[in-house]
Amino acid sequence: MLSNAAQYAIRSILYLALYSSATQRIRTKKISQDLEVPQPFLAKLLQRLGGADLVSSSKGPNGGFYLNKTNRNKTVWDIIVTVDGTEKFNQCFLGLHTCSDNNPCPVHFNVSPFKQIIKKDFKGKTIAQFSEEIKKRGTVLSLKDFDALHK
Amino acid sequence: MLSNAAQYAIRSILYLALYSSATQRIRTKKISQDLEVPQPFLAKLLQRLGGADLVSSSKGPNGGFYLNKTNRNKTVWDIIVTVDGTEKFNQCFLGLHTCSDNNPCPVHFNVSPFKQIIKKDFKGKTIAQFSEEIKKRGTVLSLKDFDALHK
DNA sequence: CAATTTTAAGACCAAATAGTCTTTAATAGG
DNA sequence: CCTATTAAAGACTATTTGGTCTTAAAATTG
Ligand code: FES
Ligand code: FES
């Protein structure tokens, strides 16, 4: 449903929402370590996200990535659209080239409602709202600590 | 969530459930045309499915693929396991290497219930039952006719 | 203004998946 | 039993996605 790149992008942006600010920028190295994502790949990805105004950055000493006001008002759906485009997400579960209630495949009515709900959620909540929820509910962006504890 | 191959496999097997029998075998050429799937790719795939006892076949004139009793009592889940393995299906939506209620990612509780439902459906219903449902509800395995009508 | 740190940009490489082709073996029918 | 027809088997190629590396440019600091 989502490419690796899109997954990395979502997790990185939520990470930045939680831990960065205009004065507290974060280097790709730190992000990649904390999220267990390959660093050069992440760098290229964040660069793309910067172009789409989903993240902000500054170069030089104390430079790094962060989210400004505009960035925080984007949605998870915006990230998906930028990285993967909409097609992959809207596709039929069994690969028919259009997914619709008119010509439904045998699993359409099992799968489609679920996709609608998720999509609505991704479109409706801002990154800022998402990060509030994360703080409140204690969900995680990485299993690094968990892994460290159990090895 | 599913590879191309798995999607082709599911559609092909449901197709065979609907239209084939031990005496009415169907050639890969016909299947590939009706489902709009590349023929050599499908041939290789059906061969694999034959090895896993999900389809039956016979060579020579009037040969082709069909489903026997055993084949018809398999489930869609069996197909997925054979073609893709379980990992891809069970993975975390945001790419964490394990998906569980203990260390949930921020979208876990939105996504996970749905996957459980779909999975249960795929495990619980046999191919035979699925094909009955298709007949009853008029769902489709291909948009070929639809396409032909609209071009 | 020079040195250093960090992202930007884009060329490059690797792995997985998707898809094709060619040769062999089995079966049915004349 | 010979021929035509079909799947089986497996080597091969192409495309996409994932991932790396190198060089340039911007910003900070002394
Ligand atoms: S038509 Fe297959 S999921 Fe909608
Ligand atoms: S932990 Fe991410 S979907 Fe379950």
XYZ file of C-alpha atoms (C1' of nucleotides) and ligand atoms in Angstrom:
370
model
C 0.000 0.000 0.000
C 2.838 2.405 0.825
C 6.380 2.321 -0.534
C 9.331 2.181 1.831
C 10.063 5.772 0.947
C 6.581 6.928 1.962
C 6.802 5.046 5.238
C 10.171 6.609 6.011
C 8.789 10.020 5.073
C 5.795 9.770 7.377
C 7.840 8.563 10.303
C 10.510 11.221 9.754
C 8.036 14.053 9.581
C 6.221 12.905 12.701
C 9.600 12.623 14.358
C 10.441 16.193 13.381
C 7.015 17.315 14.605
C 7.803 15.857 18.013
C 11.410 16.835 18.505
C 12.399 19.728 16.247
C 11.749 23.456 16.059
C 13.108 26.405 14.073
C 15.870 26.701 16.668
C 16.270 22.962 17.302
C 17.180 21.573 13.923
C 18.032 17.919 13.540
C 20.703 16.393 11.295
C 19.893 13.515 8.963
C 22.410 11.397 10.798
C 20.516 11.687 14.069
C 17.148 11.069 12.425
C 18.369 8.033 10.544
C 19.879 6.542 13.693
C 16.793 7.120 15.806
C 14.384 5.768 13.204
C 16.665 3.021 11.903
C 16.487 4.247 8.335
C 19.438 4.367 5.882
C 21.007 7.793 6.150
C 21.833 8.676 2.512
C 18.435 7.479 1.405
C 16.767 9.588 4.062
C 18.818 12.622 3.068
C 17.620 12.405 -0.498
C 14.075 11.859 0.640
C 14.051 14.840 3.002
C 15.443 16.941 0.199
C 12.437 15.993 -1.917
C 10.079 16.708 0.955
C 11.754 20.095 1.325
C 10.943 20.856 -2.290
C 7.278 20.090 -1.613
C 7.298 22.389 1.434
C 6.655 19.516 3.793
C 9.846 20.081 5.795
C 12.244 22.989 6.265
C 16.010 22.947 6.485
C 19.063 25.072 6.857
C 22.654 24.360 5.946
C 25.863 24.885 7.817
C 26.812 24.435 11.458
C 23.794 23.832 13.670
C 21.870 23.229 10.499
C 19.464 20.419 9.889
C 15.795 19.742 9.310
C 12.763 21.037 11.189
C 9.083 21.836 10.697
C 7.743 25.369 10.459
C 4.130 26.445 10.892
C 3.209 25.671 7.286
C 4.832 22.267 7.474
C 2.892 21.438 10.632
C -0.426 22.167 8.954
C 0.148 19.616 6.201
C -1.425 16.177 6.415
C -0.170 12.624 6.187
C -2.079 12.417 2.936
C 0.064 15.250 1.566
C 3.138 13.176 2.315
C 1.735 10.123 0.565
C 0.739 12.140 -2.489
C 4.196 13.695 -2.720
C 6.162 10.498 -2.331
C 4.002 7.797 -3.940
C 1.264 9.633 -5.783
C -2.360 8.672 -5.267
C -2.597 5.738 -7.628
C -0.993 3.073 -5.497
C -3.245 3.898 -2.576
C -6.488 3.927 -4.558
C -5.830 0.773 -6.546
C -8.018 -2.295 -6.454
C -6.840 -4.895 -3.967
C -6.821 -7.593 -6.646
C -5.185 -5.413 -9.275
C -8.137 -4.366 -11.438
C -7.125 -1.075 -12.966
C -10.015 0.788 -11.434
C -11.616 0.235 -8.077
C -15.244 1.303 -7.888
C -18.603 0.285 -6.478
C -19.924 -0.176 -10.028
C -17.632 -2.989 -11.094
C -16.416 -4.355 -7.788
C -13.969 -7.219 -7.540
C -14.867 -10.059 -5.144
C -13.155 -8.431 -2.172
C -14.083 -4.843 -2.921
C -16.740 -4.521 -0.245
C -14.457 -6.053 2.346
C -11.524 -3.820 1.564
C -12.904 -0.566 0.307
C -14.617 0.717 3.481
C -11.376 0.281 5.336
C -9.417 2.273 2.822
C -11.997 5.060 2.902
C -11.698 5.431 6.652
C -7.919 5.444 6.690
C -7.800 7.895 3.851
C -10.237 10.219 5.582
C -8.110 10.103 8.692
C -4.956 10.838 6.734
C -6.574 13.734 4.943
C -8.376 15.222 7.910
C -5.706 15.453 10.589
C -2.741 17.809 10.410
C 0.766 16.748 11.313
C 0.464 18.932 14.411
C -2.680 17.106 15.503
C -1.078 13.765 14.775
C 1.910 14.583 16.935
C -0.358 15.651 19.816
C -2.043 12.289 19.572
C 1.284 10.518 19.622
C 2.278 12.282 22.837
C -1.070 11.512 24.407
C -1.285 7.888 23.390
C 2.360 6.956 23.611
C 2.634 5.334 20.199
C 6.091 4.779 18.730
C 7.996 5.749 15.565
C 10.764 3.217 16.003
C 11.402 -0.028 17.806
C 15.005 0.862 18.495
C 14.655 1.111 22.270
C 12.529 -1.993 22.317
C 15.149 -3.848 20.300
C 18.000 -2.642 22.485
C 16.134 -3.855 25.552
C 15.579 -7.311 24.131
C 18.916 -8.213 22.619
C -0.072 -5.346 0.489
C -0.133 -8.003 -2.248
C 2.363 -8.481 -5.069
C 1.198 -8.495 -8.681
C 1.803 -12.221 -8.723
C -0.483 -12.826 -5.743
C -3.227 -10.712 -7.286
C -2.987 -12.625 -10.553
C -3.017 -15.900 -8.649
C -6.152 -15.075 -6.693
C -8.024 -13.887 -9.738
C -6.932 -16.897 -11.806
C -7.979 -19.396 -9.182
C -11.359 -17.770 -8.705
C -11.704 -17.777 -12.487
C -10.967 -21.475 -12.605
C -13.426 -22.060 -9.770
C -16.132 -20.420 -11.839
C -15.453 -21.794 -15.290
C -13.396 -24.969 -15.159
C -13.890 -28.581 -14.170
C -11.964 -31.836 -14.483
C -13.438 -32.253 -17.952
C -13.425 -28.566 -18.872
C -9.789 -27.600 -18.593
C -8.691 -24.134 -19.574
C -5.489 -23.136 -21.386
C -3.254 -20.388 -20.043
C -3.816 -18.472 -23.238
C -7.540 -18.233 -22.611
C -7.103 -17.341 -18.943
C -4.542 -14.664 -19.695
C -6.754 -13.100 -22.340
C -9.863 -13.100 -20.172
C -8.102 -11.707 -17.124
C -5.759 -9.376 -19.013
C -2.660 -10.879 -17.466
C 0.630 -11.557 -19.313
C 0.501 -15.106 -20.578
C 4.055 -16.405 -19.980
C 4.050 -14.890 -16.521
C 0.739 -16.545 -15.732
C 1.988 -19.886 -17.037
C 4.927 -19.824 -14.665
C 2.712 -18.745 -11.817
C 0.135 -21.502 -12.389
C 2.943 -23.987 -12.493
C 4.001 -22.861 -9.014
C 0.426 -23.025 -7.791
C 0.224 -26.551 -9.172
C 3.225 -27.513 -7.064
C 1.422 -26.235 -3.967
C -1.686 -28.231 -4.881
C -3.768 -25.120 -5.374
C -4.584 -25.906 -9.004
C -4.575 -29.045 -11.150
C -3.505 -29.460 -14.735
C -3.038 -31.905 -17.511
C -0.857 -31.733 -20.591
C -1.567 -32.507 -24.187
C -4.540 -31.824 -26.430
C -7.567 -30.637 -24.477
C -5.188 -30.114 -21.587
C -5.112 -27.087 -19.383
C -5.767 -26.014 -15.825
C -8.730 -26.752 -13.567
C -9.645 -27.133 -9.904
C -10.329 -30.482 -8.270
C -12.104 -31.049 -4.953
C -8.976 -30.464 -2.884
C -8.161 -27.289 -4.766
C -11.650 -25.955 -4.144
C -11.336 -26.417 -0.410
C -8.263 -24.194 -0.176
C -8.562 -20.581 0.918
C -7.456 -17.248 -0.469
C -5.079 -17.081 2.451
C -3.422 -20.281 1.195
C -2.793 -18.527 -2.103
C -1.268 -15.489 -0.434
C 0.971 -17.629 1.745
C 2.172 -19.619 -1.244
C 2.905 -16.673 -3.497
C 3.990 -13.870 -1.159
C 4.508 -15.475 2.218
C 2.889 -14.037 5.314
C 5.356 -11.297 6.147
C 4.264 -8.682 3.666
C 0.664 -8.989 4.779
C 1.348 -8.797 8.512
C 3.815 -5.931 8.373
C 3.345 -2.625 10.127
C 1.737 0.007 7.944
C 4.575 2.452 8.648
C 7.322 -0.111 8.241
C 8.190 -0.978 11.840
C 9.573 -4.477 11.733
C 6.923 -5.831 14.048
C 3.310 -4.804 14.292
C 1.769 -5.401 17.692
C -0.582 -3.866 20.234
C 2.311 -3.548 22.678
C 4.431 -1.137 20.673
C 1.943 0.334 18.249
C 2.892 2.880 15.641
C 0.720 6.001 15.381
C -1.666 4.437 12.886
C -1.724 0.943 14.322
C -5.167 1.169 15.893
C -6.625 2.626 12.723
C -5.183 -0.014 10.456
C -4.849 -3.182 12.462
C -8.561 -3.977 13.077
C -9.204 -3.934 9.339
C -6.355 -6.207 8.544
C -7.640 -8.650 11.132
C -11.062 -8.687 9.515
C -9.763 -9.134 5.998
C -7.380 -11.830 7.084
C -10.115 -13.710 8.910
C -12.251 -13.585 5.803
C -9.421 -14.848 3.629
C -8.673 -17.672 6.033
C -12.250 -18.657 6.759
C -13.824 -18.992 3.348
C -12.951 -21.706 0.857
C -12.441 -21.010 -2.822
C -15.705 -22.852 -3.470
C -17.569 -20.566 -1.087
C -15.919 -17.530 -2.593
C -17.002 -18.515 -6.077
C -20.596 -19.032 -4.911
C -20.516 -15.517 -3.545
C -19.204 -14.186 -6.815
C -22.071 -15.768 -8.731
C -24.593 -14.456 -6.236
C -23.263 -10.929 -5.983
C -22.091 -10.445 -9.529
C -18.612 -9.191 -8.705
C -15.983 -9.217 -11.439
C -12.516 -10.671 -12.010
C -11.650 -8.476 -14.953
C -12.691 -5.186 -16.471
C -12.185 -6.453 -19.992
C -15.858 -6.318 -20.993
C -16.252 -2.977 -19.292
C -13.218 -1.643 -21.176
C -14.424 -2.990 -24.500
C -17.752 -1.290 -23.947
C -16.188 2.074 -23.245
C -13.539 2.412 -25.894
C 37.161 36.257 5.207
C 38.626 31.434 5.898
C 37.508 27.023 7.791
C 34.069 23.925 8.960
C 29.678 21.926 9.031
C 25.750 20.717 7.038
C 22.136 20.266 3.267
C 21.352 20.217 -2.108
C 21.800 17.957 -6.225
C 22.319 14.433 -9.091
C 24.958 10.594 -10.864
C 25.587 6.084 -9.754
C 24.928 1.081 -8.108
C 22.194 -3.054 -6.143
C 18.368 -5.917 -5.275
C 13.800 -7.392 -5.902
C 10.131 -8.066 -8.714
C 8.003 -8.536 -13.067
C 7.988 -10.533 -17.344
C 9.842 -13.508 -21.564
C 11.681 -17.265 -24.110
C 13.326 -21.773 -25.236
C 13.587 -26.513 -24.511
C 11.546 -30.787 -22.632
C 7.972 -34.022 -21.294
C 3.373 -35.703 -21.130
C -1.085 -36.776 -23.282
C -4.713 -37.412 -26.641
C -6.263 -38.560 -31.180
C -5.692 -40.179 -35.751
C 3.099 -45.359 -32.893
C 3.319 -40.802 -34.812
C 1.956 -36.130 -34.633
C -0.028 -32.223 -32.590
C -0.952 -29.898 -28.481
C -0.351 -28.512 -24.187
C 1.964 -27.721 -19.524
C 6.699 -28.074 -16.896
C 10.987 -26.362 -16.118
C 14.284 -23.202 -15.830
C 17.361 -19.812 -17.906
C 17.166 -15.294 -19.250
C 15.958 -10.032 -19.595
C 13.768 -5.673 -18.163
C 11.861 -2.439 -14.997
C 11.208 -0.493 -10.720
C 12.456 0.548 -6.294
C 15.752 0.961 -2.918
C 20.020 2.616 -1.580
C 24.943 4.940 -2.015
C 28.440 8.216 -3.137
C 30.591 12.379 -4.682
C 30.715 17.153 -5.538
C 28.821 21.757 -4.869
C 26.704 25.393 -2.304
C 25.062 27.677 1.807
C 25.457 29.128 6.574
C 27.841 29.667 10.960
C 31.778 30.638 13.767
C 36.104 32.361 14.954
S -12.572 -3.227 -7.145
Fe -11.149 -4.443 -6.096
S -10.901 -3.392 -4.249
Fe -12.355 -2.153 -5.293
S 2.528 -1.166 14.549
Fe 2.196 -0.056 12.734
S 0.441 -0.957 11.961
Fe 0.756 -2.113 13.758
